[in-house]
Short mmCIF file of C-alpha atoms in Angstrom, two decimals:
data_model
loop_
_atom_site.label_atom_id
_atom_site.label_comp_id
_atom_site.label_asym_id
_atom_site.label_seq_id
_atom_site.Cartn_x
_atom_site.Cartn_y
_atom_site.Cartn_z
CA UNK A 1 11.95 -6.04 -15.18
CA UNK A 2 8.78 -5.25 -17.10
CA UNK A 3 5.33 -3.77 -16.92
CA UNK A 4 1.85 -4.38 -18.22
CA UNK A 5 -0.66 -1.65 -18.92
CA UNK A 6 -3.81 -1.06 -20.91
CA UNK A 7 -3.35 -0.30 -24.59
CA UNK A 8 -6.47 1.85 -25.00
CA UNK A 9 -5.68 5.58 -24.92
CA UNK A 10 -7.86 7.59 -22.53
CA UNK A 11 -7.65 11.01 -20.95
CA UNK A 12 -6.06 10.30 -17.56
CA UNK A 13 -6.84 12.92 -14.90
CA UNK A 14 -5.44 11.14 -11.83
CA UNK A 15 -2.78 8.58 -10.99
CA UNK A 16 -3.59 6.32 -8.02
CA UNK A 17 -0.64 4.62 -6.33
CA UNK A 18 -0.35 1.65 -4.04
CA UNK A 19 2.16 2.24 -1.23
CA UNK A 20 3.99 -0.97 -0.35
CA UNK A 21 6.39 -2.23 -3.03
CA UNK A 22 5.44 0.66 -5.30
CA UNK A 23 6.24 3.96 -3.59
CA UNK A 24 8.08 2.30 -0.72
CA UNK A 25 9.62 -1.14 -0.43
CA UNK A 26 8.71 -3.14 2.63
CA UNK A 27 10.28 -6.23 4.15
CA UNK A 28 8.43 -7.93 7.00
CA UNK A 29 11.32 -10.35 7.49
CA UNK A 30 13.14 -7.50 9.23
CA UNK A 31 10.36 -7.43 11.81
CA UNK A 32 10.19 -11.21 12.25
CA UNK A 33 13.94 -11.52 12.70
CA UNK A 34 14.09 -8.67 15.22
CA UNK A 35 11.27 -9.87 17.46
CA UNK A 36 12.19 -13.56 17.17
CA UNK A 37 15.12 -12.78 19.46
CA UNK A 38 12.57 -11.92 22.16
CA UNK A 39 10.15 -14.80 21.55
CA UNK A 40 9.91 -18.53 22.13
CA UNK A 41 8.65 -18.83 18.54
CA UNK A 42 10.59 -18.92 15.29
CA UNK A 43 10.40 -16.14 12.69
CA UNK A 44 8.12 -18.36 10.57
CA UNK A 45 5.83 -19.04 13.51
CA UNK A 46 5.57 -15.31 14.25
CA UNK A 47 4.62 -14.76 10.63
CA UNK A 48 1.91 -17.41 10.98
CA UNK A 49 0.50 -15.61 14.03
CA UNK A 50 0.13 -12.50 11.90
CA UNK A 51 -1.16 -14.01 8.68
CA UNK A 52 -2.70 -17.46 9.10
CA UNK A 53 -6.45 -17.96 8.92
CA UNK A 54 -9.51 -15.83 8.20
CA UNK A 55 -9.18 -14.25 11.65
CA UNK A 56 -5.51 -13.34 11.13
CA UNK A 57 -4.27 -10.44 13.22
CA UNK A 58 -2.92 -8.58 10.20
CA UNK A 59 -6.26 -8.75 8.39
CA UNK A 60 -8.16 -7.59 11.47
CA UNK A 61 -5.80 -4.63 11.83
CA UNK A 62 -5.91 -3.75 8.13
CA UNK A 63 -9.71 -3.77 8.03
CA UNK A 64 -9.99 -1.71 11.20
CA UNK A 65 -11.66 -4.53 13.13
CA UNK A 66 -9.11 -4.00 15.90
CA UNK A 67 -7.05 -0.94 16.77
CA UNK A 68 -3.37 -0.53 17.46
CA UNK A 69 -3.44 -1.20 21.21
CA UNK A 70 -5.48 -4.40 20.91
CA UNK A 71 -3.32 -5.58 18.02
CA UNK A 72 -0.06 -5.07 19.92
CA UNK A 73 -1.51 -6.77 23.00
CA UNK A 74 -2.71 -9.80 21.01
CA UNK A 75 0.55 -10.03 19.08
CA UNK A 76 2.65 -9.96 22.26
CA UNK A 77 0.48 -12.68 23.77
CA UNK A 78 0.06 -15.02 20.79
CA UNK A 79 3.65 -14.74 19.56
CA UNK A 80 5.06 -14.84 23.12
CA UNK A 81 7.08 -11.67 22.54
CA UNK A 82 8.86 -10.32 25.59
CA UNK A 83 9.13 -6.67 24.55
CA UNK A 84 7.42 -3.53 25.85
CA UNK A 85 4.47 -2.51 23.63
CA UNK A 86 6.18 0.69 22.48
CA UNK A 87 9.30 -1.16 21.36
CA UNK A 88 7.29 -3.86 19.59
CA UNK A 89 5.38 -1.17 17.73
CA UNK A 90 8.62 0.52 16.65
CA UNK A 91 9.90 -2.78 15.25
CA UNK A 92 6.57 -3.31 13.45
CA UNK A 93 7.01 0.02 11.69
CA UNK A 94 10.69 -0.47 10.83
CA UNK A 95 10.09 -2.36 7.60
CA UNK A 96 10.02 0.39 4.96
CA UNK A 97 12.56 1.89 2.56
CA UNK A 98 11.77 4.52 -0.07
CA UNK A 99 11.68 3.42 -3.69
CA UNK A 100 13.32 6.70 -4.61
CA UNK A 101 12.77 6.64 -8.40
CA UNK A 102 9.03 6.13 -7.92
CA UNK A 103 8.78 8.71 -5.14
CA UNK A 104 10.51 11.17 -7.48
CA UNK A 105 8.17 10.16 -10.30
CA UNK A 106 5.16 10.77 -8.05
CA UNK A 107 6.43 14.27 -7.30
CA UNK A 108 6.87 14.91 -11.02
CA UNK A 109 3.34 13.69 -11.69
CA UNK A 110 1.83 15.75 -8.88
CA UNK A 111 2.96 18.89 -10.68
CA UNK A 112 0.74 18.06 -13.67
CA UNK A 113 -2.16 15.86 -12.44
CA UNK A 114 -3.65 14.93 -9.06
CA UNK A 115 -2.16 11.82 -7.50
CA UNK A 116 -3.79 9.60 -4.89
CA UNK A 117 -3.05 6.68 -2.58
CA UNK A 118 -5.04 3.44 -2.30
CA UNK A 119 -3.47 1.02 0.15
CA UNK A 120 -4.14 -2.09 2.18
CA UNK A 121 -2.55 -0.86 5.39
CA UNK A 122 -3.16 -0.30 9.07
CA UNK A 123 -3.36 2.39 11.71
CA UNK A 124 0.16 1.79 13.02
CA UNK A 125 1.96 1.96 9.69
CA UNK A 126 -0.04 4.94 8.51
CA UNK A 127 0.15 7.05 11.65
CA UNK A 128 3.74 6.20 12.57
CA UNK A 129 5.33 6.20 9.13
CA UNK A 130 3.31 6.64 5.95
CA UNK A 131 1.64 9.97 6.63
CA UNK A 132 5.01 11.57 7.37
CA UNK A 133 6.51 10.67 3.97
CA UNK A 134 6.96 13.24 1.24
CA UNK A 135 4.94 11.10 -1.17
CA UNK A 136 1.82 11.13 1.00
CA UNK A 137 2.02 14.90 1.44
CA UNK A 138 1.55 15.19 -2.34
CA UNK A 139 -1.65 13.15 -2.44
CA UNK A 140 -5.00 14.71 -3.37
CA UNK A 141 -6.83 11.71 -1.91
CA UNK A 142 -5.88 8.91 0.48
CA UNK A 143 -7.94 5.71 0.73
CA UNK A 144 -6.83 3.26 3.42
CA UNK A 145 -8.21 -0.20 4.11
CA UNK A 146 -8.34 0.23 7.88
CA UNK A 147 -10.47 3.36 7.49
CA UNK A 148 -12.72 2.01 4.74
CA UNK A 149 -13.18 -1.37 6.41
CA UNK A 150 -12.38 -3.19 3.16
CA UNK A 151 -9.20 -4.40 1.50
CA UNK A 152 -8.19 -4.72 -2.13
CA UNK A 153 -9.46 -6.35 -4.26
CA UNK A 154 -12.87 -5.41 -2.77
CA UNK A 155 -14.82 -2.90 -4.85
CA UNK A 156 -15.57 -0.68 -1.84
CA UNK A 157 -12.03 0.63 -1.41
CA UNK A 158 -11.77 1.56 -5.10
CA UNK A 159 -15.15 3.32 -4.95
CA UNK A 160 -14.02 5.24 -1.89
CA UNK A 161 -11.00 6.78 -3.60
CA UNK A 162 -13.13 7.71 -6.62
CA UNK A 163 -15.62 9.42 -4.30
CA UNK A 164 -12.80 11.46 -2.79
CA UNK A 165 -11.46 12.41 -6.21
CA UNK A 166 -14.88 13.06 -7.74
CA UNK A 167 -13.71 11.36 -10.91
CA UNK A 168 -14.92 8.33 -12.87
CA UNK A 169 -12.70 5.27 -12.90
CA UNK A 170 -12.18 5.71 -16.64
CA UNK A 171 -10.19 8.90 -15.97
CA UNK A 172 -7.86 7.25 -13.44
CA UNK A 173 -4.90 4.89 -13.67
CA UNK A 174 -4.15 2.53 -10.79
CA UNK A 175 -0.62 1.24 -10.11
CA UNK A 176 -0.02 -1.83 -7.94
CA UNK A 177 2.54 -4.60 -7.60
CA UNK A 178 -0.17 -7.29 -7.20
CA UNK A 179 -1.70 -8.38 -10.54
CA UNK A 180 -5.03 -9.38 -8.97
CA UNK A 181 -5.48 -5.87 -7.56
CA UNK A 182 -4.70 -4.28 -10.92
CA UNK A 183 -7.25 -6.56 -12.55
CA UNK A 184 -9.89 -5.66 -9.94
CA UNK A 185 -9.33 -1.99 -10.76
CA UNK A 186 -9.59 -2.65 -14.49
CA UNK A 187 -12.93 -4.41 -14.02
CA UNK A 188 -14.24 -1.20 -12.46
CA UNK A 189 -13.01 0.90 -15.38
CA UNK A 190 -9.58 2.09 -14.26
CA UNK A 191 -6.59 1.89 -16.53
CA UNK A 192 -4.19 -0.44 -14.77
CA UNK A 193 -0.42 -0.75 -14.50
CA UNK A 194 1.22 -3.74 -12.89
CA UNK A 195 4.44 -2.30 -11.49
CA UNK A 196 7.75 -4.11 -11.23
CA UNK A 197 10.37 -1.50 -12.10
CA UNK A 198 10.71 2.28 -11.84
CA UNK A 199 12.01 2.89 -15.39
CA UNK A 200 9.25 0.74 -16.85
CA UNK A 201 6.63 2.58 -14.79
CA UNK A 202 7.57 5.88 -16.39
CA UNK A 203 7.30 4.32 -19.83
CA UNK A 204 3.90 2.84 -18.99
CA UNK A 205 2.57 6.22 -17.87
CA UNK A 206 3.93 7.97 -20.96
CA UNK A 207 2.22 5.28 -23.07
CA UNK A 208 -1.04 6.17 -21.32
CA UNK A 209 -0.65 9.80 -22.29
CA UNK A 210 0.71 11.32 -19.08
CA UNK A 211 2.84 14.43 -19.77
CA UNK A 212 6.16 13.10 -18.48
CA UNK A 213 9.60 13.21 -20.02
CA UNK A 214 10.21 9.85 -21.65
#
């Protein structure tokens, strides 16, 4: 386990979190394996239906190009899934587990500085799961790809969260598990932390001057 963060000391006034594999773990293989039992396709083929190509269903959903009903309809058809729409949607949501140390750390942070969410996500996951979590209830700002119409690493989604916060990037730290997204934030002026372990994340934030117990 390790972390990487900026060495330059700044005054940090907000911590911006990614959701998946930072605050909450997610595992799409759970979804593929569940629905494969009701499909003529393999788990890998179902994954390809979701992710392959520029016109991939997941990308269209996460940029808001299509809504939940159209997505579920297209997924049932293209992946040949013989499940009622409501059940398929429940399986699509059943991929998350809390990363409890980071959720607890977010609550600790929220007592001393604003915290925010910036996530590539979709209407189904947000409405059915994410917005009901304790972590999201602590957020001062929430920037979601399907609402913004842009996904990380696009500049637009970073600008949108800054607009909500009314802060410059230089006063914010962005935490993500994807190095390319951390780098995109750094280019815009954010301090950046590439997350891959809860204990290391605390140390990284202390190193950046956040008032946390070491």
